[in-house]
Short mmCIF file of N, CA, C and O in Angstrom, two decimals:
data_model
loop_
_atom_site.label_atom_id
_atom_site.label_comp_id
_atom_site.label_asym_id
_atom_site.label_seq_id
_atom_site.Cartn_x
_atom_site.Cartn_y
_atom_site.Cartn_z
N MET A 1 134.31 116.03 89.17
CA MET A 1 135.11 117.17 89.42
C MET A 1 134.68 118.00 90.93
O MET A 1 135.30 118.98 90.94
N THR A 2 133.88 117.55 91.35
CA THR A 2 133.73 117.93 92.60
C THR A 2 134.64 116.46 93.51
O THR A 2 134.36 117.35 95.00
N ALA A 3 134.95 115.94 93.47
CA ALA A 3 135.85 115.16 94.63
C ALA A 3 136.41 115.79 95.12
O ALA A 3 137.02 115.10 96.44
N PRO A 4 137.26 116.85 95.21
CA PRO A 4 138.46 117.30 96.19
C PRO A 4 137.53 117.79 96.88
O PRO A 4 138.14 118.21 98.32
N LEU A 5 136.37 118.67 96.35
CA LEU A 5 135.64 119.20 97.33
C LEU A 5 135.40 118.30 98.62
O LEU A 5 135.15 118.84 100.04
N ASP A 6 135.01 117.47 98.41
CA ASP A 6 133.92 116.07 99.31
C ASP A 6 135.33 115.90 100.05
O ASP A 6 135.08 115.40 101.37
N ASP A 7 136.90 115.50 99.10
CA ASP A 7 137.30 115.07 99.98
C ASP A 7 138.33 116.09 100.98
O ASP A 7 138.63 115.75 102.08
N LEU A 8 138.18 117.35 100.83
CA LEU A 8 138.17 118.51 101.31
C LEU A 8 137.46 118.56 103.35
O LEU A 8 137.64 119.12 103.11
N ASN A 9 136.76 117.90 102.48
CA ASN A 9 135.25 118.29 103.59
C ASN A 9 134.73 119.48 103.53
O ASN A 9 134.05 119.68 104.44
N LEU A 10 134.45 120.14 102.30
CA LEU A 10 134.10 121.36 102.07
C LEU A 10 133.12 121.21 101.85
O LEU A 10 132.25 121.74 101.58
N ARG A 11 132.23 119.80 101.15
CA ARG A 11 131.12 120.26 100.46
C ARG A 11 130.57 118.47 100.98
O ARG A 11 130.93 117.31 100.93
N ARG A 12 129.40 118.75 101.65
CA ARG A 12 128.86 117.24 102.61
C ARG A 12 127.62 116.96 102.35
O ARG A 12 126.93 117.69 102.17
N GLN A 13 127.34 115.61 101.93
CA GLN A 13 125.77 114.94 101.82
C GLN A 13 125.53 115.25 102.74
O GLN A 13 125.53 114.77 103.75
N GLU A 14 124.30 115.61 102.95
CA GLU A 14 123.63 115.85 103.75
C GLU A 14 122.46 114.71 104.24
O GLU A 14 121.88 113.77 103.28
N ILE A 15 122.24 114.48 105.05
CA ILE A 15 121.80 112.99 105.66
C ILE A 15 120.09 113.05 106.07
O ILE A 15 119.94 114.14 107.02
N PRO A 16 119.13 113.05 105.49
CA PRO A 16 117.90 113.21 105.64
C PRO A 16 117.57 112.77 107.14
O PRO A 16 118.26 111.88 107.85
N THR A 17 116.87 113.39 107.48
CA THR A 17 116.11 113.15 109.34
C THR A 17 116.17 111.56 109.54
O THR A 17 115.76 111.30 110.08
N ILE A 18 115.25 111.41 108.46
CA ILE A 18 114.40 109.97 108.23
C ILE A 18 114.76 108.92 108.82
O ILE A 18 115.43 108.00 109.60
N LEU A 19 116.63 108.96 108.17
CA LEU A 19 117.44 107.98 108.23
C LEU A 19 117.93 108.48 109.63
O LEU A 19 119.11 107.12 109.75
N LEU A 20 118.75 109.35 109.79
CA LEU A 20 119.42 109.79 111.19
C LEU A 20 117.92 109.07 112.46
O LEU A 20 118.78 108.29 113.08
N GLN A 21 116.78 108.96 112.25
CA GLN A 21 116.23 108.58 112.92
C GLN A 21 115.71 106.95 112.76
O GLN A 21 116.30 106.47 114.08
N ALA A 22 116.47 106.21 111.76
CA ALA A 22 116.08 105.05 111.76
C ALA A 22 118.00 104.12 112.01
O ALA A 22 117.57 103.52 112.97
N GLU A 23 118.53 105.11 112.20
CA GLU A 23 119.78 104.84 112.61
C GLU A 23 120.14 104.61 114.34
O GLU A 23 120.31 103.94 114.69
N SER A 24 119.26 106.00 114.51
CA SER A 24 119.39 105.39 116.34
C SER A 24 118.19 104.54 116.81
O SER A 24 118.66 104.20 117.60
N SER A 25 117.38 104.50 116.33
CA SER A 25 115.78 103.24 116.35
C SER A 25 115.91 102.43 115.53
O SER A 25 114.40 103.16 114.97
N PRO A 26 115.97 102.11 114.92
CA PRO A 26 115.22 100.94 113.24
C PRO A 26 114.15 100.07 113.91
O PRO A 26 113.72 100.15 112.80
N TYR A 27 114.19 100.23 115.20
CA TYR A 27 112.84 99.06 115.44
C TYR A 27 111.43 99.75 116.16
O TYR A 27 110.42 99.07 117.28
N ASP A 28 111.48 101.21 116.08
CA ASP A 28 110.79 102.09 117.21
C ASP A 28 109.17 102.17 116.51
O ASP A 28 108.84 102.09 115.43
N LEU A 29 108.18 101.55 117.28
CA LEU A 29 107.21 100.69 117.30
C LEU A 29 106.53 102.70 117.52
O LEU A 29 104.64 102.62 117.82
N ARG A 30 106.73 103.35 117.89
CA ARG A 30 105.64 104.78 118.91
C ARG A 30 105.08 105.10 117.89
O ARG A 30 105.40 105.76 116.81
N ASN A 31 103.84 105.23 118.13
CA ASN A 31 102.71 106.41 117.14
C ASN A 31 102.66 105.62 115.76
O ASN A 31 102.26 106.20 115.23
N LEU A 32 102.97 104.62 115.76
CA LEU A 32 102.94 103.88 114.19
C LEU A 32 101.69 102.44 114.72
O LEU A 32 102.15 101.27 114.92
N ASN A 33 100.43 103.23 115.51
CA ASN A 33 99.32 102.08 115.70
C ASN A 33 98.38 101.41 114.71
O ASN A 33 97.83 100.51 114.99
N HIS A 34 98.63 102.04 113.43
CA HIS A 34 97.66 102.09 112.81
C HIS A 34 98.19 102.31 110.86
O HIS A 34 99.47 102.73 110.84
N CYS A 35 97.95 101.23 110.72
CA CYS A 35 98.31 100.83 108.82
C CYS A 35 98.58 102.94 108.68
O CYS A 35 99.43 102.37 107.55
N ARG A 36 98.03 103.30 108.62
CA ARG A 36 97.67 104.48 108.01
C ARG A 36 99.37 105.04 108.52
O ARG A 36 99.83 105.77 107.87
N THR A 37 99.84 105.15 109.74
CA THR A 37 100.92 105.69 109.94
C THR A 37 101.97 105.10 109.57
O THR A 37 103.18 105.40 109.35
N ILE A 38 101.93 103.75 109.87
CA ILE A 38 102.58 102.89 109.10
C ILE A 38 103.10 103.03 107.59
O ILE A 38 104.30 103.22 107.01
N GLY A 39 102.34 102.93 106.32
CA GLY A 39 102.56 103.59 105.39
C GLY A 39 102.87 104.88 105.10
O GLY A 39 103.84 105.20 104.37
N ALA A 40 102.78 105.93 106.27
CA ALA A 40 103.53 107.41 105.73
C ALA A 40 104.75 107.60 106.28
O ALA A 40 105.85 107.63 105.64
N GLU A 41 105.17 106.15 106.95
CA GLU A 41 106.79 106.99 107.44
C GLU A 41 107.55 105.55 106.58
O GLU A 41 108.25 106.06 106.19
N ILE A 42 106.88 104.66 105.61
CA ILE A 42 107.58 103.91 104.73
C ILE A 42 107.11 105.22 103.71
O ILE A 42 108.56 105.17 102.87
N ALA A 43 106.69 105.81 103.59
CA ALA A 43 106.61 106.96 102.29
C ALA A 43 107.68 107.68 102.80
O ALA A 43 108.31 107.79 101.84
N ARG A 44 107.60 108.35 104.02
CA ARG A 44 108.97 108.95 103.91
C ARG A 44 110.50 108.47 103.75
O ARG A 44 111.36 108.81 103.40
N LEU A 45 110.53 106.97 104.06
CA LEU A 45 111.33 106.35 104.17
C LEU A 45 112.02 105.72 102.37
O LEU A 45 113.15 106.21 101.79
N ASP A 46 111.17 105.76 101.40
CA ASP A 46 111.01 106.12 100.48
C ASP A 46 111.62 107.22 99.74
O ASP A 46 112.19 107.25 98.67
N GLU A 47 111.10 107.93 99.73
CA GLU A 47 111.21 109.77 99.95
C GLU A 47 113.14 110.08 99.73
O GLU A 47 113.72 110.32 98.86
N ALA A 48 113.33 109.10 100.75
CA ALA A 48 115.19 109.67 101.03
C ALA A 48 115.91 108.36 100.60
O ALA A 48 117.08 108.65 100.54
N LEU A 49 114.95 107.39 100.67
CA LEU A 49 116.10 105.65 100.10
C LEU A 49 115.55 106.32 98.69
O LEU A 49 116.51 105.03 98.06
N GLY A 50 114.46 106.17 98.02
CA GLY A 50 114.28 105.88 96.78
C GLY A 50 113.17 104.49 97.06
O GLY A 50 113.28 103.51 98.15
N PRO A 51 112.84 103.68 95.62
CA PRO A 51 111.42 103.04 95.92
C PRO A 51 112.37 101.75 96.38
O PRO A 51 113.37 101.69 95.57
N ASP A 52 111.74 100.93 96.82
CA ASP A 52 111.75 99.88 97.66
C ASP A 52 111.90 98.81 95.95
O ASP A 52 111.44 98.83 95.01
N THR A 53 112.42 97.68 96.64
CA THR A 53 112.55 96.38 95.30
C THR A 53 111.42 96.08 95.03
O THR A 53 111.12 95.32 94.07
N ASP A 54 110.11 96.30 96.02
CA ASP A 54 109.20 95.55 95.27
C ASP A 54 107.88 96.75 94.66
O ASP A 54 106.85 96.00 94.67
N ALA A 55 108.68 97.67 94.45
CA ALA A 55 107.58 98.86 94.02
C ALA A 55 107.32 98.40 92.70
O ALA A 55 107.92 98.07 91.58
N PRO A 56 106.35 98.87 92.26
CA PRO A 56 105.53 98.81 91.22
C PRO A 56 106.28 99.72 90.28
O PRO A 56 107.21 100.44 90.89
N PRO A 57 105.90 99.64 89.03
CA PRO A 57 106.63 100.72 87.91
C PRO A 57 106.20 102.24 88.35
O PRO A 57 104.80 102.06 89.30
N SER A 58 106.70 102.97 88.33
CA SER A 58 106.81 104.26 88.90
C SER A 58 106.13 104.56 87.99
O SER A 58 105.02 104.33 86.60
N GLN A 59 105.31 106.15 87.89
CA GLN A 59 104.44 107.07 87.21
C GLN A 59 105.28 107.31 85.94
O GLN A 59 104.26 106.93 84.79
N ASP A 60 106.81 106.79 86.09
CA ASP A 60 106.97 107.49 84.58
C ASP A 60 106.72 105.77 82.79
O ASP A 60 107.18 106.39 82.07
N GLY A 61 106.20 104.74 84.17
CA GLY A 61 105.82 103.93 83.34
C GLY A 61 107.55 102.87 83.19
O GLY A 61 107.29 101.35 82.76
N SER A 62 108.27 103.54 84.25
CA SER A 62 109.63 102.84 84.27
C SER A 62 109.44 101.17 85.00
O SER A 62 108.91 101.94 86.23
N TYR A 63 109.86 99.72 84.85
CA TYR A 63 109.86 99.87 86.03
C TYR A 63 111.33 99.37 86.96
O TYR A 63 112.10 99.87 86.38
N LEU A 64 111.08 98.16 87.76
CA LEU A 64 112.25 97.63 88.75
C LEU A 64 113.60 97.83 87.73
O LEU A 64 114.89 97.81 88.24
N SER A 65 113.50 96.98 87.28
CA SER A 65 114.83 96.55 85.63
C SER A 65 115.25 97.79 85.18
O SER A 65 116.92 97.64 85.15
N GLU A 66 114.80 98.75 84.58
CA GLU A 66 115.44 99.64 84.25
C GLU A 66 116.09 100.64 85.58
O GLU A 66 116.71 101.34 85.34
N ARG A 67 115.27 100.84 86.06
CA ARG A 67 115.88 101.45 87.40
C ARG A 67 117.35 100.83 88.01
O ARG A 67 118.38 101.30 88.68
N ALA A 68 117.38 99.79 88.11
CA ALA A 68 117.51 98.98 88.27
C ALA A 68 119.58 98.98 86.98
O ALA A 68 120.18 99.75 87.67
N ALA A 69 119.03 98.95 86.31
CA ALA A 69 119.77 99.78 84.87
C ALA A 69 120.16 100.91 85.33
O ALA A 69 121.63 101.06 85.05
N ASP A 70 119.87 101.48 85.52
CA ASP A 70 120.33 103.67 85.87
C ASP A 70 120.66 103.09 87.19
O ASP A 70 121.98 103.83 87.39
N ALA A 71 120.86 102.03 87.85
CA ALA A 71 121.87 101.99 89.61
C ALA A 71 122.94 101.57 88.89
O ALA A 71 123.93 102.27 89.40
N ALA A 72 123.26 100.43 87.75
CA ALA A 72 124.14 100.43 87.46
C ALA A 72 125.30 101.08 86.99
O ALA A 72 126.13 100.96 87.03
N ALA A 73 124.38 101.91 85.98
CA ALA A 73 124.84 102.92 85.25
C ALA A 73 125.78 103.75 86.30
O ALA A 73 126.59 104.44 86.19
N ALA A 74 125.14 104.18 87.47
CA ALA A 74 125.48 105.26 88.28
C ALA A 74 126.66 104.55 89.07
O ALA A 74 127.80 105.56 88.99
N ALA A 75 126.67 103.27 89.15
CA ALA A 75 128.24 103.01 89.76
C ALA A 75 129.19 102.34 89.35
O ALA A 75 129.88 102.60 89.37
N THR A 76 128.61 102.53 88.02
CA THR A 76 129.70 102.27 87.17
C THR A 76 130.35 103.65 86.81
O THR A 76 131.70 104.14 86.80
N LEU A 77 129.85 105.12 86.79
CA LEU A 77 130.17 106.35 87.40
C LEU A 77 131.10 106.81 88.44
O LEU A 77 131.72 106.92 88.28
N ASP A 78 130.42 105.89 89.44
CA ASP A 78 131.08 106.16 90.62
C ASP A 78 132.81 105.04 90.44
O ASP A 78 133.38 105.67 91.24
N ALA A 79 132.69 104.12 89.81
CA ALA A 79 133.82 103.45 89.84
C ALA A 79 135.07 104.27 89.07
O ALA A 79 135.75 104.27 89.33
N VAL A 80 134.39 104.77 88.06
CA VAL A 80 135.34 105.40 87.13
C VAL A 80 136.18 106.83 87.69
O VAL A 80 136.80 107.34 88.23
N ARG A 81 134.77 107.70 88.68
CA ARG A 81 135.06 108.74 89.62
C ARG A 81 136.45 107.90 90.56
O ARG A 81 137.51 108.89 91.09
N ASP A 82 136.66 106.89 91.23
CA ASP A 82 136.70 106.68 92.23
C ASP A 82 137.96 106.19 91.28
O ASP A 82 139.41 106.43 92.17
N THR A 83 138.09 105.59 90.88
CA THR A 83 139.35 105.53 89.42
C THR A 83 140.36 106.60 89.39
O THR A 83 141.43 106.81 89.37
N VAL A 84 139.40 107.99 89.03
CA VAL A 84 140.32 108.82 88.86
C VAL A 84 140.80 109.80 90.26
O VAL A 84 142.24 110.15 89.75
N THR A 85 139.92 109.48 91.07
CA THR A 85 140.62 110.13 92.15
C THR A 85 141.64 109.19 92.86
O THR A 85 142.65 110.25 93.85
N ASP A 86 141.80 108.25 92.78
CA ASP A 86 142.99 107.19 93.02
C ASP A 86 144.03 108.06 92.80
O ASP A 86 145.33 107.43 93.71
N PHE A 87 144.57 108.51 91.90
CA PHE A 87 145.57 109.47 91.61
C PHE A 87 145.61 110.18 92.03
O PHE A 87 147.54 111.12 91.84
N ILE A 88 144.82 110.79 92.95
CA ILE A 88 145.53 112.00 93.69
C ILE A 88 146.37 111.45 94.67
O ILE A 88 145.98 110.63 95.56
N PRO A 89 147.04 112.50 94.77
CA PRO A 89 148.23 111.70 96.16
C PRO A 89 148.08 112.10 97.63
O PRO A 89 147.17 113.35 97.74
N ALA A 90 147.92 110.81 98.76
CA ALA A 90 147.64 110.67 99.47
C ALA A 90 145.92 111.27 99.73
O ALA A 90 145.82 110.87 100.82
N ARG A 91 145.38 110.46 99.11
CA ARG A 91 144.02 110.81 98.92
C ARG A 91 143.52 110.39 100.11
O ARG A 91 142.65 111.03 101.02
N SER A 92 143.37 108.99 100.58
CA SER A 92 142.62 108.41 101.48
C SER A 92 143.17 109.61 103.31
O SER A 92 142.37 109.61 104.05
N TRP A 93 144.74 109.48 103.20
CA TRP A 93 144.97 110.58 103.93
C TRP A 93 144.06 111.38 104.17
O TRP A 93 143.77 112.15 105.40
N VAL A 94 144.44 112.61 103.05
CA VAL A 94 143.30 113.90 103.19
C VAL A 94 141.53 113.45 104.08
O VAL A 94 141.77 114.40 104.48
N ARG A 95 141.49 112.50 103.23
CA ARG A 95 139.91 112.49 103.58
C ARG A 95 139.61 112.09 105.12
O ARG A 95 139.26 112.28 105.98
N ARG A 96 140.72 110.71 105.40
CA ARG A 96 140.75 110.99 107.18
C ARG A 96 141.06 112.11 108.08
O ARG A 96 140.11 112.12 108.99
N LEU A 97 141.83 112.67 107.55
CA LEU A 97 142.10 114.16 108.49
C LEU A 97 141.11 114.98 108.30
O LEU A 97 141.08 115.71 109.41
N THR A 98 140.34 115.10 107.19
CA THR A 98 139.68 116.39 107.12
C THR A 98 138.06 116.00 107.64
O THR A 98 137.45 116.58 107.42
N GLY A 99 137.94 114.41 107.63
CA GLY A 99 136.81 113.93 108.58
C GLY A 99 135.88 113.47 107.28
O GLY A 99 134.39 112.71 107.56
N ALA A 100 136.26 113.48 105.81
CA ALA A 100 135.18 112.89 105.27
C ALA A 100 135.04 111.72 104.71
O ALA A 100 134.10 111.55 104.59
N ASP A 101 136.14 110.69 105.45
CA ASP A 101 135.81 108.99 105.38
C ASP A 101 135.19 109.13 106.01
O ASP A 101 133.89 108.23 106.23
N ALA A 102 135.04 109.95 107.37
CA ALA A 102 134.17 109.65 108.87
C ALA A 102 132.70 109.76 108.33
O ALA A 102 131.77 109.19 108.53
N HIS A 103 132.15 110.65 108.06
CA HIS A 103 131.17 111.59 106.67
C HIS A 103 130.75 110.42 105.80
O HIS A 103 129.68 110.12 105.86
N SER A 104 131.90 110.13 105.11
CA SER A 104 130.72 109.47 103.78
C SER A 104 130.66 108.05 104.91
O SER A 104 129.48 107.43 104.05
N LYS A 105 131.22 107.17 105.48
CA LYS A 105 130.42 105.99 106.25
C LYS A 105 129.87 106.89 107.17
O LYS A 105 128.54 105.59 107.11
N HIS A 106 129.00 107.24 107.76
CA HIS A 106 127.90 107.74 108.32
C HIS A 106 127.17 107.92 107.15
O HIS A 106 125.87 106.92 107.76
N VAL A 107 126.98 108.43 105.94
CA VAL A 107 125.69 108.47 105.33
C VAL A 107 125.80 106.67 104.52
O VAL A 107 124.32 106.70 105.20
N GLN A 108 126.52 106.21 104.76
CA GLN A 108 126.66 104.75 104.09
C GLN A 108 126.04 104.04 105.69
O GLN A 108 125.04 102.96 105.05
N SER A 109 126.10 104.26 106.26
CA SER A 109 125.28 104.04 107.72
C SER A 109 123.97 104.03 108.16
O SER A 109 123.11 102.96 108.14
N ALA A 110 123.58 105.56 107.32
CA ALA A 110 122.53 105.72 107.63
C ALA A 110 121.23 104.87 106.61
O ALA A 110 120.32 105.10 106.57
N ILE A 111 122.08 104.87 104.92
CA ILE A 111 121.33 104.51 104.03
C ILE A 111 120.98 103.14 104.48
O ILE A 111 119.75 102.60 104.64
N GLN A 112 121.52 101.92 105.34
CA GLN A 112 121.04 101.11 105.76
C GLN A 112 121.00 100.75 106.84
O GLN A 112 119.35 99.95 107.05
N ALA A 113 120.22 101.63 108.12
CA ALA A 113 120.03 101.69 108.69
C ALA A 113 118.58 101.52 108.30
O ALA A 113 116.98 101.07 108.38
N GLY A 114 118.27 103.18 107.26
CA GLY A 114 116.47 103.38 106.68
C GLY A 114 116.15 102.23 105.84
O GLY A 114 115.03 102.00 106.08
N LEU A 115 117.18 101.39 105.36
CA LEU A 115 117.26 99.88 104.57
C LEU A 115 115.95 98.75 105.52
O LEU A 115 115.14 98.31 105.04
N ARG A 116 116.87 99.01 106.66
CA ARG A 116 116.68 98.04 107.18
C ARG A 116 115.42 97.84 108.29
O ARG A 116 113.96 97.25 108.63
N ARG A 117 114.90 99.20 108.41
CA ARG A 117 113.84 100.13 109.08
C ARG A 117 112.41 99.69 107.97
O ARG A 117 111.55 99.36 108.34
N ARG A 118 112.60 100.05 106.73
CA ARG A 118 112.01 99.85 105.50
C ARG A 118 110.92 98.45 106.01
O ARG A 118 110.23 98.63 105.89
N ALA A 119 112.09 97.67 105.73
CA ALA A 119 112.17 95.99 105.88
C ALA A 119 110.78 95.96 106.83
O ALA A 119 110.15 94.78 106.98
N PHE A 120 111.40 96.36 108.06
CA PHE A 120 111.00 96.18 109.57
C PHE A 120 109.51 96.50 109.39
O PHE A 120 108.31 95.71 109.55
N LEU A 121 109.09 97.49 108.96
CA LEU A 121 107.98 98.48 108.92
C LEU A 121 106.99 97.55 107.72
O LEU A 121 105.70 97.55 108.07
N LYS A 122 107.58 97.11 106.93
CA LYS A 122 107.08 96.08 105.67
C LYS A 122 106.31 95.39 106.69
O LYS A 122 105.47 94.75 106.42
N GLY A 123 107.37 94.76 107.42
CA GLY A 123 107.02 93.20 108.26
C GLY A 123 106.15 93.44 109.11
O GLY A 123 104.93 92.26 109.15
N VAL A 124 105.99 94.53 109.65
CA VAL A 124 105.17 94.81 110.73
C VAL A 124 103.55 95.03 110.14
O VAL A 124 102.71 95.11 110.51
N GLY A 125 103.48 95.99 108.91
CA GLY A 125 102.37 96.11 107.90
C GLY A 125 101.84 94.40 108.01
O GLY A 125 100.64 94.58 107.93
N MET A 126 102.34 93.87 107.63
CA MET A 126 102.23 92.40 106.94
C MET A 126 101.66 92.05 107.99
O MET A 126 100.21 91.41 107.65
N GLN A 127 101.69 92.00 109.07
CA GLN A 127 101.22 90.90 110.80
C GLN A 127 100.73 92.14 110.70
O GLN A 127 99.46 90.86 111.50
N ARG A 128 100.28 93.43 110.91
CA ARG A 128 99.16 93.54 111.13
C ARG A 128 97.93 93.58 110.20
O ARG A 128 97.18 94.35 110.34
N ASN A 129 98.04 92.81 109.02
CA ASN A 129 97.23 93.15 107.92
C ASN A 129 96.71 94.69 107.58
O ASN A 129 95.91 95.02 106.69
N CYS A 130 97.97 95.12 107.17
CA CYS A 130 97.72 96.55 106.46
C CYS A 130 97.77 96.55 104.70
O CYS A 130 98.59 95.46 104.52
N ALA A 131 97.67 96.73 103.91
CA ALA A 131 97.43 97.24 102.64
C ALA A 131 98.80 97.88 102.48
O ALA A 131 99.05 98.18 102.83
N PRO A 132 99.14 97.25 100.83
CA PRO A 132 100.61 98.61 100.54
C PRO A 132 100.09 99.53 100.60
O PRO A 132 99.07 99.67 100.01
N PRO A 133 100.96 100.50 100.85
CA PRO A 133 102.36 100.37 101.00
C PRO A 133 102.96 100.09 102.42
O PRO A 133 104.13 99.98 102.59
N ALA A 134 101.81 99.92 103.56
CA ALA A 134 102.62 99.65 104.75
C ALA A 134 102.82 98.46 104.98
O ALA A 134 103.10 97.65 106.28
N ALA A 135 103.19 97.14 103.80
CA ALA A 135 103.21 96.17 103.54
C ALA A 135 103.66 95.98 102.64
O ALA A 135 103.62 96.88 101.78
N PRO A 136 104.11 94.90 102.31
CA PRO A 136 104.87 94.49 100.74
C PRO A 136 104.06 94.93 99.31
O PRO A 136 102.59 93.98 99.75
N ALA A 137 104.66 94.78 97.97
CA ALA A 137 103.72 94.87 97.40
C ALA A 137 103.28 93.83 97.49
O ALA A 137 104.31 92.90 97.31
N GLY A 138 102.06 94.00 96.67
CA GLY A 138 101.24 92.29 96.32
C GLY A 138 100.85 91.42 97.99
O GLY A 138 99.96 90.52 97.48
N PHE A 139 101.09 91.35 98.99
CA PHE A 139 99.79 91.17 99.99
C PHE A 139 99.21 92.09 99.89
O PHE A 139 98.52 93.00 99.81
N VAL A 140 97.90 90.77 100.15
CA VAL A 140 96.31 90.56 100.58
C VAL A 140 96.06 90.81 101.68
O VAL A 140 96.42 89.68 101.81
N PRO A 141 95.54 91.91 101.77
CA PRO A 141 95.35 91.46 103.46
C PRO A 141 94.21 90.97 103.70
O PRO A 141 93.17 90.87 102.80
N ARG A 142 93.90 90.12 104.84
CA ARG A 142 92.65 89.26 104.78
C ARG A 142 91.17 90.22 104.95
O ARG A 142 91.41 91.23 105.79
N ARG A 143 90.08 89.34 104.97
CA ARG A 143 89.29 90.62 104.86
C ARG A 143 88.54 90.68 106.24
O ARG A 143 88.97 89.71 107.08
N GLY A 144 87.77 91.50 106.58
CA GLY A 144 87.30 91.35 107.86
C GLY A 144 87.95 92.12 109.18
O GLY A 144 88.10 93.05 110.24
N ARG A 145 89.78 92.17 108.89
CA ARG A 145 91.11 92.68 109.76
C ARG A 145 91.97 93.78 108.68
O ARG A 145 92.12 93.50 107.89
N ASN A 146 92.10 94.98 109.41
CA ASN A 146 92.48 96.18 109.15
C ASN A 146 92.57 97.15 109.93
O ASN A 146 91.59 97.84 110.08
#
C-alpha cells in the first residue's frame, strides 16, 4: 500500500546513526578499550539490526529458528509486494528519478556495514577475553583475564 510513497521518495526509511557510523568507519576502535564499552556498542548495533545469529532465546521464549521463520515470512511478503509493484509502469525509472532507488541502496549498505561491524567487535571482544555480549554467545573467557 505504501510502495508508491516509497517509489516517489515521499516516505523514506530512516537509517539509524549507529549504522551510518559503521558505514563510515566499520573497524574504528576509538573509546572501545574495555569489555563494557564493546558490549555497549554491540547492544546499540543489536537494537538497530535485531538479534545476531548467535543470540540466545529472546525474553518471549522464541528461538532463532522462530525468528528465522518470521524473517522468511517477511521476505515472502516483500516478494509479493515486489511482484505487485512490478506492474507499475516505469517503476524503476520513477525510483531512479526520485532518488528512492539510491536511498534504498544506501539503507542496504548501512545494514551490511552494521553487520560487519558487529561481527568485528565480537571478534575483538573474544580476542580481549571479554564475556558475551562483547564476544560471541557461548564464548567462555579464560580465568584471571578480563
